[in-house]
Amino acid sequence: MDEFSDIKLSRRELLIAGAITVTAASVPGTAGAANMAASAPSAAPVTGRVAFQVNGKSHTLDVDTRTTLLDVLRENLHLTGTKKGCDHGQCGACTVIVDGRRINSCLTLAVMHEGAKVTTIEGLGSKDKLHPMQAAFIKHDGYQCGYCTPGQICSAVSVLDEIRQGIPSHASADLMARPQVTADEIRERMSGNICRCGAYSNILDAITDVAGSKA
Protein backbone atom coordinates (compact mmCIF):
# COMPACT_ATOMS: atom_id res chain seq x y z
CA MET A 1 0.00 0.00 0.00
CA ASP A 2 3.00 2.33 0.55
CA GLU A 3 3.46 2.74 -3.20
CA PHE A 4 -0.03 4.42 -3.46
CA SER A 5 0.32 6.56 -0.34
CA ASP A 6 1.71 9.57 -2.21
CA ILE A 7 -1.13 9.64 -4.80
CA LYS A 8 -3.41 12.58 -4.16
CA LEU A 9 -6.52 13.19 -6.28
CA SER A 10 -9.03 15.94 -6.00
CA ARG A 11 -12.72 15.02 -6.07
CA ARG A 12 -13.01 16.45 -9.57
CA GLU A 13 -10.04 14.44 -10.86
CA LEU A 14 -11.44 11.28 -9.31
CA LEU A 15 -14.80 11.73 -11.05
CA ILE A 16 -13.12 12.37 -14.39
CA ALA A 17 -10.94 9.29 -14.05
CA GLY A 18 -13.97 7.15 -13.20
CA ALA A 19 -15.94 8.41 -16.17
CA ILE A 20 -13.07 7.67 -18.55
CA THR A 21 -12.75 4.15 -17.19
CA VAL A 22 -16.46 3.39 -17.62
CA THR A 23 -16.50 4.81 -21.16
CA ALA A 24 -13.43 2.87 -22.20
CA ALA A 25 -14.94 -0.35 -20.91
CA SER A 26 -18.22 0.09 -22.77
CA VAL A 27 -16.96 1.22 -26.19
CA PRO A 28 -15.52 -2.10 -27.46
CA GLY A 29 -18.76 -3.97 -26.77
CA THR A 30 -20.89 -1.33 -28.48
CA ALA A 31 -18.59 -1.10 -31.46
CA GLY A 32 -18.47 -4.86 -31.76
CA ALA A 33 -22.24 -5.14 -31.73
CA ALA A 34 -22.52 -2.44 -34.39
CA ASN A 35 -19.97 -4.19 -36.58
CA MET A 36 -21.79 -7.51 -36.21
CA ALA A 37 -25.11 -5.89 -37.16
CA ALA A 38 -23.55 -4.26 -40.21
CA SER A 39 -21.91 -7.46 -41.39
CA ALA A 40 -24.99 -9.69 -40.85
CA PRO A 41 -26.61 -10.61 -44.19
CA SER A 42 -30.06 -9.11 -44.71
CA ALA A 43 -32.91 -11.51 -45.35
CA ALA A 44 -34.37 -11.53 -48.85
CA PRO A 45 -37.83 -9.94 -49.07
CA VAL A 46 -40.80 -12.26 -49.15
CA THR A 47 -42.65 -11.92 -52.44
CA GLY A 48 -46.13 -12.92 -53.44
CA ARG A 49 -48.04 -13.10 -56.69
CA VAL A 50 -51.16 -11.02 -57.11
CA ALA A 51 -53.49 -10.87 -60.11
CA PHE A 52 -56.09 -8.16 -60.49
CA GLN A 53 -57.69 -5.82 -62.97
CA VAL A 54 -56.69 -2.18 -63.04
CA ASN A 55 -58.77 0.13 -65.21
CA GLY A 56 -60.09 -2.87 -67.11
CA LYS A 57 -56.68 -4.41 -67.83
CA SER A 58 -55.48 -7.64 -66.21
CA HIS A 59 -52.15 -7.63 -64.41
CA THR A 60 -50.19 -10.38 -62.67
CA LEU A 61 -47.32 -9.18 -60.52
CA ASP A 62 -44.74 -10.63 -58.16
CA VAL A 63 -44.29 -8.05 -55.42
CA ASP A 64 -42.83 -7.72 -51.96
CA THR A 65 -45.67 -8.71 -49.63
CA ARG A 66 -45.13 -5.45 -47.71
CA THR A 67 -45.82 -3.28 -50.77
CA THR A 68 -48.91 -1.10 -50.59
CA LEU A 69 -51.45 -0.94 -53.38
CA LEU A 70 -50.48 2.72 -53.84
CA ASP A 71 -46.83 1.87 -54.49
CA VAL A 72 -47.72 -0.95 -56.88
CA LEU A 73 -49.96 1.41 -58.88
CA ARG A 74 -47.32 4.11 -59.05
CA GLU A 75 -44.06 2.18 -59.19
CA ASN A 76 -45.00 -1.08 -60.93
CA LEU A 77 -47.84 0.00 -63.20
CA HIS A 78 -46.71 3.63 -63.60
CA LEU A 79 -50.19 5.00 -62.91
CA THR A 80 -48.96 8.16 -61.27
CA GLY A 81 -52.32 9.92 -61.24
CA THR A 82 -52.91 8.40 -57.81
CA LYS A 83 -50.91 10.59 -55.45
CA LYS A 84 -48.92 9.85 -52.32
CA GLY A 85 -49.72 12.54 -49.80
CA CYS A 86 -49.47 11.83 -46.08
CA ASP A 87 -48.93 8.06 -46.55
CA HIS A 88 -50.95 7.59 -43.34
CA GLY A 89 -54.51 7.50 -44.67
CA GLN A 90 -55.30 11.00 -43.44
CA CYS A 91 -55.39 13.16 -46.58
CA GLY A 92 -57.23 11.08 -49.20
CA ALA A 93 -54.86 11.94 -52.07
CA CYS A 94 -54.36 8.22 -52.76
CA THR A 95 -58.08 7.34 -52.99
CA VAL A 96 -58.93 4.70 -55.59
CA ILE A 97 -62.02 2.57 -56.18
CA VAL A 98 -61.68 -1.16 -55.46
CA ASP A 99 -64.61 -3.43 -56.28
CA GLY A 100 -66.93 -0.43 -56.24
CA ARG A 101 -65.73 0.98 -52.91
CA ARG A 102 -63.31 3.84 -52.35
CA ILE A 103 -60.26 3.11 -50.22
CA ASN A 104 -57.02 4.77 -49.22
CA SER A 105 -54.53 2.81 -51.29
CA CYS A 106 -51.65 3.76 -48.97
CA LEU A 107 -53.21 1.74 -46.13
CA THR A 108 -53.73 -1.57 -47.90
CA LEU A 109 -51.28 -4.16 -49.20
CA ALA A 110 -51.38 -5.06 -52.87
CA VAL A 111 -51.43 -8.80 -52.16
CA MET A 112 -54.72 -8.37 -50.27
CA HIS A 113 -56.54 -7.61 -53.52
CA GLU A 114 -56.25 -10.84 -55.49
CA GLY A 115 -58.93 -10.84 -58.19
CA ALA A 116 -60.05 -7.29 -57.41
CA LYS A 117 -61.16 -4.66 -59.90
CA VAL A 118 -59.30 -1.42 -59.27
CA THR A 119 -60.18 1.93 -60.81
CA THR A 120 -57.80 4.86 -60.64
CA ILE A 121 -58.24 8.37 -61.97
CA GLU A 122 -56.80 7.19 -65.28
CA GLY A 123 -59.63 4.67 -65.59
CA LEU A 124 -62.49 7.10 -65.01
CA GLY A 125 -62.04 9.03 -68.22
CA SER A 126 -59.59 10.27 -70.78
CA LYS A 127 -58.62 13.66 -72.14
CA ASP A 128 -60.84 12.96 -75.15
CA LYS A 129 -63.79 11.68 -73.11
CA LEU A 130 -63.88 13.05 -69.59
CA HIS A 131 -65.91 11.44 -66.83
CA PRO A 132 -68.78 13.78 -65.85
CA MET A 133 -67.10 14.37 -62.48
CA GLN A 134 -63.85 15.36 -64.15
CA ALA A 135 -65.72 17.75 -66.42
CA ALA A 136 -67.59 19.22 -63.44
CA PHE A 137 -64.34 19.85 -61.54
CA ILE A 138 -63.06 21.78 -64.54
CA LYS A 139 -66.32 23.68 -64.97
CA HIS A 140 -66.50 24.72 -61.29
CA ASP A 141 -62.75 25.17 -60.78
CA GLY A 142 -62.71 22.42 -58.17
CA TYR A 143 -58.94 22.40 -57.90
CA GLN A 144 -56.02 24.77 -57.63
CA CYS A 145 -52.65 23.02 -57.42
CA GLY A 146 -54.35 19.79 -58.53
CA TYR A 147 -52.34 17.43 -56.34
CA CYS A 148 -55.34 16.16 -54.35
CA THR A 149 -57.71 16.27 -57.33
CA PRO A 150 -57.41 12.61 -58.47
CA GLY A 151 -58.31 11.41 -54.98
CA GLN A 152 -61.06 14.03 -54.68
CA ILE A 153 -62.65 12.91 -57.95
CA CYS A 154 -62.45 9.18 -57.18
CA SER A 155 -63.96 9.84 -53.77
CA ALA A 156 -66.68 12.11 -55.20
CA VAL A 157 -67.74 9.43 -57.71
CA SER A 158 -68.02 6.90 -54.88
CA VAL A 159 -69.90 9.36 -52.67
CA LEU A 160 -72.73 9.62 -55.17
CA ASP A 161 -72.76 5.83 -55.57
CA GLU A 162 -73.04 5.42 -51.79
CA ILE A 163 -75.98 7.81 -51.66
CA ARG A 164 -77.73 6.01 -54.52
CA GLN A 165 -77.24 2.71 -52.70
CA GLY A 166 -78.87 4.16 -49.60
CA ILE A 167 -75.75 3.94 -47.42
CA PRO A 168 -76.11 6.42 -44.51
CA SER A 169 -73.39 8.67 -43.15
CA HIS A 170 -72.79 10.47 -39.85
CA ALA A 171 -74.72 13.39 -41.32
CA SER A 172 -77.83 11.29 -42.01
CA ALA A 173 -80.59 12.33 -39.61
CA ASP A 174 -82.54 9.09 -40.06
CA LEU A 175 -80.50 5.94 -40.57
CA MET A 176 -83.58 4.10 -41.83
CA ALA A 177 -84.44 6.71 -44.45
CA ARG A 178 -82.80 6.92 -47.84
CA PRO A 179 -80.09 9.61 -47.78
CA GLN A 180 -80.45 12.62 -50.02
CA VAL A 181 -77.84 14.56 -51.93
CA THR A 182 -77.46 17.55 -49.63
CA ALA A 183 -74.54 19.84 -48.88
CA ASP A 184 -74.20 18.35 -45.40
CA GLU A 185 -74.15 14.80 -46.74
CA ILE A 186 -71.51 15.64 -49.34
CA ARG A 187 -69.32 17.55 -46.87
CA GLU A 188 -69.44 14.69 -44.37
CA ARG A 189 -68.71 12.00 -46.92
CA MET A 190 -65.86 14.01 -48.50
CA SER A 191 -64.31 14.94 -45.13
CA GLY A 192 -61.55 12.38 -45.58
CA ASN A 193 -60.21 14.20 -48.64
CA ILE A 194 -58.15 17.23 -47.72
CA CYS A 195 -57.56 20.13 -50.10
CA ARG A 196 -54.76 22.30 -48.76
CA CYS A 197 -55.59 24.96 -51.36
CA GLY A 198 -59.09 25.28 -49.88
CA ALA A 199 -61.21 24.65 -52.98
CA TYR A 200 -63.93 23.00 -50.90
CA SER A 201 -66.84 25.19 -51.99
CA ASN A 202 -66.04 24.61 -55.65
CA ILE A 203 -65.67 20.87 -55.07
CA LEU A 204 -69.11 20.88 -53.44
CA ASP A 205 -70.56 22.71 -56.46
CA ALA A 206 -69.00 20.18 -58.86
CA ILE A 207 -70.39 17.17 -56.99
CA THR A 208 -73.83 18.76 -56.68
CA ASP A 209 -73.82 19.53 -60.39
CA VAL A 210 -73.04 15.88 -61.26
CA ALA A 211 -75.65 14.63 -58.82
CA GLY A 212 -78.26 16.72 -60.59
CA SER A 213 -77.24 15.32 -63.96
CA LYS A 214 -77.37 11.72 -62.61
CA ALA A 215 -73.84 10.86 -63.75
mmCIF file of C-alpha atoms in Angstrom:
data_model
loop_
_atom_site.group_PDB
_atom_site.id
_atom_site.type_symbol
_atom_site.label_atom_id
_atom_site.label_comp_id
_atom_site.label_asym_id
_atom_site.label_seq_id
_atom_site.Cartn_x
_atom_site.Cartn_y
_atom_site.Cartn_z
ATOM 1 C CA MET A 1 0.000 0.000 0.000
ATOM 2 C CA ASP A 2 2.999 2.332 0.546
ATOM 3 C CA GLU A 3 3.459 2.736 -3.198
ATOM 4 C CA PHE A 4 -0.031 4.416 -3.464
ATOM 5 C CA SER A 5 0.321 6.560 -0.339
ATOM 6 C CA ASP A 6 1.709 9.572 -2.211
ATOM 7 C CA ILE A 7 -1.130 9.641 -4.803
ATOM 8 C CA LYS A 8 -3.405 12.584 -4.164
ATOM 9 C CA LEU A 9 -6.523 13.189 -6.282
ATOM 10 C CA SER A 10 -9.032 15.939 -5.998
ATOM 11 C CA ARG A 11 -12.719 15.017 -6.070
ATOM 12 C CA ARG A 12 -13.011 16.451 -9.575
ATOM 13 C CA GLU A 13 -10.038 14.443 -10.857
ATOM 14 C CA LEU A 14 -11.444 11.285 -9.306
ATOM 15 C CA LEU A 15 -14.797 11.730 -11.055
ATOM 16 C CA ILE A 16 -13.123 12.368 -14.395
ATOM 17 C CA ALA A 17 -10.940 9.289 -14.053
ATOM 18 C CA GLY A 18 -13.968 7.149 -13.195
ATOM 19 C CA ALA A 19 -15.935 8.413 -16.166
ATOM 20 C CA ILE A 20 -13.071 7.674 -18.551
ATOM 21 C CA THR A 21 -12.754 4.150 -17.188
ATOM 22 C CA VAL A 22 -16.456 3.389 -17.617
ATOM 23 C CA THR A 23 -16.497 4.813 -21.157
ATOM 24 C CA ALA A 24 -13.428 2.867 -22.202
ATOM 25 C CA ALA A 25 -14.940 -0.353 -20.905
ATOM 26 C CA SER A 26 -18.216 0.093 -22.773
ATOM 27 C CA VAL A 27 -16.959 1.218 -26.195
ATOM 28 C CA PRO A 28 -15.524 -2.104 -27.456
ATOM 29 C CA GLY A 29 -18.759 -3.966 -26.775
ATOM 30 C CA THR A 30 -20.891 -1.335 -28.480
ATOM 31 C CA ALA A 31 -18.589 -1.099 -31.464
ATOM 32 C CA GLY A 32 -18.474 -4.860 -31.758
ATOM 33 C CA ALA A 33 -22.244 -5.143 -31.725
ATOM 34 C CA ALA A 34 -22.523 -2.444 -34.391
ATOM 35 C CA ASN A 35 -19.968 -4.191 -36.581
ATOM 36 C CA MET A 36 -21.793 -7.510 -36.212
ATOM 37 C CA ALA A 37 -25.111 -5.894 -37.163
ATOM 38 C CA ALA A 38 -23.546 -4.260 -40.208
ATOM 39 C CA SER A 39 -21.915 -7.463 -41.385
ATOM 40 C CA ALA A 40 -24.988 -9.688 -40.847
ATOM 41 C CA PRO A 41 -26.606 -10.609 -44.186
ATOM 42 C CA SER A 42 -30.063 -9.113 -44.710
ATOM 43 C CA ALA A 43 -32.913 -11.513 -45.351
ATOM 44 C CA ALA A 44 -34.365 -11.526 -48.848
ATOM 45 C CA PRO A 45 -37.827 -9.935 -49.070
ATOM 46 C CA VAL A 46 -40.804 -12.261 -49.149
ATOM 47 C CA THR A 47 -42.646 -11.915 -52.441
ATOM 48 C CA GLY A 48 -46.134 -12.922 -53.443
ATOM 49 C CA ARG A 49 -48.043 -13.101 -56.688
ATOM 50 C CA VAL A 50 -51.158 -11.020 -57.114
ATOM 51 C CA ALA A 51 -53.493 -10.872 -60.106
ATOM 52 C CA PHE A 52 -56.085 -8.156 -60.488
ATOM 53 C CA GLN A 53 -57.689 -5.816 -62.973
ATOM 54 C CA VAL A 54 -56.691 -2.177 -63.040
ATOM 55 C CA ASN A 55 -58.770 0.126 -65.209
ATOM 56 C CA GLY A 56 -60.092 -2.874 -67.110
ATOM 57 C CA LYS A 57 -56.676 -4.407 -67.835
ATOM 58 C CA SER A 58 -55.483 -7.638 -66.209
ATOM 59 C CA HIS A 59 -52.146 -7.632 -64.414
ATOM 60 C CA THR A 60 -50.194 -10.378 -62.665
ATOM 61 C CA LEU A 61 -47.316 -9.183 -60.524
ATOM 62 C CA ASP A 62 -44.739 -10.627 -58.160
ATOM 63 C CA VAL A 63 -44.295 -8.045 -55.423
ATOM 64 C CA ASP A 64 -42.830 -7.723 -51.956
ATOM 65 C CA THR A 65 -45.665 -8.706 -49.627
ATOM 66 C CA ARG A 66 -45.129 -5.450 -47.705
ATOM 67 C CA THR A 67 -45.819 -3.279 -50.765
ATOM 68 C CA THR A 68 -48.912 -1.104 -50.591
ATOM 69 C CA LEU A 69 -51.448 -0.936 -53.378
ATOM 70 C CA LEU A 70 -50.483 2.715 -53.838
ATOM 71 C CA ASP A 71 -46.832 1.873 -54.492
ATOM 72 C CA VAL A 72 -47.725 -0.946 -56.880
ATOM 73 C CA LEU A 73 -49.961 1.407 -58.878
ATOM 74 C CA ARG A 74 -47.317 4.114 -59.047
ATOM 75 C CA GLU A 75 -44.060 2.176 -59.195
ATOM 76 C CA ASN A 76 -45.002 -1.084 -60.926
ATOM 77 C CA LEU A 77 -47.843 -0.004 -63.199
ATOM 78 C CA HIS A 78 -46.707 3.632 -63.596
ATOM 79 C CA LEU A 79 -50.192 4.999 -62.912
ATOM 80 C CA THR A 80 -48.956 8.158 -61.267
ATOM 81 C CA GLY A 81 -52.316 9.916 -61.240
ATOM 82 C CA THR A 82 -52.909 8.400 -57.810
ATOM 83 C CA LYS A 83 -50.912 10.593 -55.446
ATOM 84 C CA LYS A 84 -48.917 9.854 -52.317
ATOM 85 C CA GLY A 85 -49.717 12.543 -49.802
ATOM 86 C CA CYS A 86 -49.465 11.830 -46.083
ATOM 87 C CA ASP A 87 -48.927 8.056 -46.548
ATOM 88 C CA HIS A 88 -50.949 7.585 -43.341
ATOM 89 C CA GLY A 89 -54.507 7.500 -44.670
ATOM 90 C CA GLN A 90 -55.303 11.000 -43.437
ATOM 91 C CA CYS A 91 -55.385 13.158 -46.584
ATOM 92 C CA GLY A 92 -57.227 11.077 -49.200
ATOM 93 C CA ALA A 93 -54.859 11.940 -52.067
ATOM 94 C CA CYS A 94 -54.361 8.221 -52.761
ATOM 95 C CA THR A 95 -58.079 7.336 -52.989
ATOM 96 C CA VAL A 96 -58.932 4.701 -55.593
ATOM 97 C CA ILE A 97 -62.020 2.565 -56.180
ATOM 98 C CA VAL A 98 -61.679 -1.160 -55.464
ATOM 99 C CA ASP A 99 -64.614 -3.431 -56.280
ATOM 100 C CA GLY A 100 -66.929 -0.432 -56.235
ATOM 101 C CA ARG A 101 -65.734 0.984 -52.907
ATOM 102 C CA ARG A 102 -63.313 3.836 -52.345
ATOM 103 C CA ILE A 103 -60.259 3.107 -50.224
ATOM 104 C CA ASN A 104 -57.016 4.769 -49.216
ATOM 105 C CA SER A 105 -54.525 2.815 -51.289
ATOM 106 C CA CYS A 106 -51.653 3.758 -48.969
ATOM 107 C CA LEU A 107 -53.207 1.736 -46.135
ATOM 108 C CA THR A 108 -53.727 -1.571 -47.904
ATOM 109 C CA LEU A 109 -51.281 -4.157 -49.198
ATOM 110 C CA ALA A 110 -51.381 -5.057 -52.869
ATOM 111 C CA VAL A 111 -51.430 -8.805 -52.156
ATOM 112 C CA MET A 112 -54.717 -8.368 -50.274
ATOM 113 C CA HIS A 113 -56.543 -7.613 -53.524
ATOM 114 C CA GLU A 114 -56.249 -10.839 -55.487
ATOM 115 C CA GLY A 115 -58.930 -10.842 -58.194
ATOM 116 C CA ALA A 116 -60.053 -7.294 -57.411
ATOM 117 C CA LYS A 117 -61.160 -4.656 -59.895
ATOM 118 C CA VAL A 118 -59.298 -1.420 -59.272
ATOM 119 C CA THR A 119 -60.183 1.925 -60.814
ATOM 120 C CA THR A 120 -57.803 4.861 -60.636
ATOM 121 C CA ILE A 121 -58.238 8.372 -61.966
ATOM 122 C CA GLU A 122 -56.796 7.185 -65.282
ATOM 123 C CA GLY A 123 -59.633 4.667 -65.585
ATOM 124 C CA LEU A 124 -62.492 7.100 -65.011
ATOM 125 C CA GLY A 125 -62.042 9.028 -68.217
ATOM 126 C CA SER A 126 -59.585 10.269 -70.780
ATOM 127 C CA LYS A 127 -58.623 13.656 -72.136
ATOM 128 C CA ASP A 128 -60.840 12.958 -75.148
ATOM 129 C CA LYS A 129 -63.788 11.680 -73.105
ATOM 130 C CA LEU A 130 -63.885 13.054 -69.588
ATOM 131 C CA HIS A 131 -65.907 11.442 -66.833
ATOM 132 C CA PRO A 132 -68.782 13.778 -65.847
ATOM 133 C CA MET A 133 -67.097 14.369 -62.478
ATOM 134 C CA GLN A 134 -63.846 15.361 -64.149
ATOM 135 C CA ALA A 135 -65.724 17.752 -66.417
ATOM 136 C CA ALA A 136 -67.589 19.222 -63.442
ATOM 137 C CA PHE A 137 -64.341 19.851 -61.536
ATOM 138 C CA ILE A 138 -63.057 21.784 -64.543
ATOM 139 C CA LYS A 139 -66.318 23.679 -64.966
ATOM 140 C CA HIS A 140 -66.500 24.717 -61.293
ATOM 141 C CA ASP A 141 -62.752 25.166 -60.781
ATOM 142 C CA GLY A 142 -62.711 22.423 -58.172
ATOM 143 C CA TYR A 143 -58.939 22.398 -57.901
ATOM 144 C CA GLN A 144 -56.016 24.769 -57.630
ATOM 145 C CA CYS A 145 -52.648 23.025 -57.423
ATOM 146 C CA GLY A 146 -54.353 19.794 -58.534
ATOM 147 C CA TYR A 147 -52.337 17.434 -56.339
ATOM 148 C CA CYS A 148 -55.336 16.164 -54.355
ATOM 149 C CA THR A 149 -57.706 16.275 -57.333
ATOM 150 C CA PRO A 150 -57.409 12.609 -58.474
ATOM 151 C CA GLY A 151 -58.308 11.413 -54.981
ATOM 152 C CA GLN A 152 -61.062 14.030 -54.680
ATOM 153 C CA ILE A 153 -62.646 12.910 -57.954
ATOM 154 C CA CYS A 154 -62.447 9.177 -57.178
ATOM 155 C CA SER A 155 -63.955 9.841 -53.768
ATOM 156 C CA ALA A 156 -66.675 12.105 -55.202
ATOM 157 C CA VAL A 157 -67.743 9.426 -57.708
ATOM 158 C CA SER A 158 -68.015 6.904 -54.885
ATOM 159 C CA VAL A 159 -69.900 9.360 -52.667
ATOM 160 C CA LEU A 160 -72.734 9.624 -55.169
ATOM 161 C CA ASP A 161 -72.763 5.829 -55.568
ATOM 162 C CA GLU A 162 -73.037 5.423 -51.792
ATOM 163 C CA ILE A 163 -75.982 7.811 -51.657
ATOM 164 C CA ARG A 164 -77.726 6.014 -54.517
ATOM 165 C CA GLN A 165 -77.237 2.711 -52.700
ATOM 166 C CA GLY A 166 -78.869 4.163 -49.600
ATOM 167 C CA ILE A 167 -75.753 3.936 -47.419
ATOM 168 C CA PRO A 168 -76.107 6.415 -44.512
ATOM 169 C CA SER A 169 -73.385 8.673 -43.148
ATOM 170 C CA HIS A 170 -72.794 10.466 -39.848
ATOM 171 C CA ALA A 171 -74.724 13.392 -41.325
ATOM 172 C CA SER A 172 -77.829 11.290 -42.006
ATOM 173 C CA ALA A 173 -80.590 12.334 -39.608
ATOM 174 C CA ASP A 174 -82.536 9.092 -40.056
ATOM 175 C CA LEU A 175 -80.497 5.940 -40.573
ATOM 176 C CA MET A 176 -83.575 4.095 -41.825
ATOM 177 C CA ALA A 177 -84.443 6.709 -44.454
ATOM 178 C CA ARG A 178 -82.801 6.919 -47.842
ATOM 179 C CA PRO A 179 -80.092 9.611 -47.775
ATOM 180 C CA GLN A 180 -80.447 12.620 -50.021
ATOM 181 C CA VAL A 181 -77.837 14.565 -51.927
ATOM 182 C CA THR A 182 -77.455 17.547 -49.626
ATOM 183 C CA ALA A 183 -74.540 19.843 -48.879
ATOM 184 C CA ASP A 184 -74.201 18.348 -45.396
ATOM 185 C CA GLU A 185 -74.150 14.797 -46.739
ATOM 186 C CA ILE A 186 -71.513 15.638 -49.341
ATOM 187 C CA ARG A 187 -69.325 17.550 -46.874
ATOM 188 C CA GLU A 188 -69.436 14.695 -44.369
ATOM 189 C CA ARG A 189 -68.715 12.000 -46.925
ATOM 190 C CA MET A 190 -65.864 14.010 -48.497
ATOM 191 C CA SER A 191 -64.313 14.943 -45.134
ATOM 192 C CA GLY A 192 -61.549 12.383 -45.576
ATOM 193 C CA ASN A 193 -60.214 14.199 -48.644
ATOM 194 C CA ILE A 194 -58.152 17.233 -47.722
ATOM 195 C CA CYS A 195 -57.557 20.131 -50.099
ATOM 196 C CA ARG A 196 -54.763 22.300 -48.763
ATOM 197 C CA CYS A 197 -55.594 24.961 -51.359
ATOM 198 C CA GLY A 198 -59.085 25.283 -49.882
ATOM 199 C CA ALA A 199 -61.209 24.650 -52.982
ATOM 200 C CA TYR A 200 -63.931 22.997 -50.901
ATOM 201 C CA SER A 201 -66.843 25.194 -51.986
ATOM 202 C CA ASN A 202 -66.042 24.609 -55.653
ATOM 203 C CA ILE A 203 -65.675 20.867 -55.068
ATOM 204 C CA LEU A 204 -69.110 20.878 -53.444
ATOM 205 C CA ASP A 205 -70.558 22.709 -56.457
ATOM 206 C CA ALA A 206 -68.997 20.180 -58.864
ATOM 207 C CA ILE A 207 -70.393 17.171 -56.988
ATOM 208 C CA THR A 208 -73.827 18.765 -56.676
ATOM 209 C CA ASP A 209 -73.820 19.528 -60.390
ATOM 210 C CA VAL A 210 -73.042 15.882 -61.264
ATOM 211 C CA ALA A 211 -75.651 14.626 -58.822
ATOM 212 C CA GLY A 212 -78.258 16.720 -60.590
ATOM 213 C CA SER A 213 -77.245 15.318 -63.961
ATOM 214 C CA LYS A 214 -77.368 11.720 -62.606
ATOM 215 C CA ALA A 215 -73.840 10.864 -63.748
#
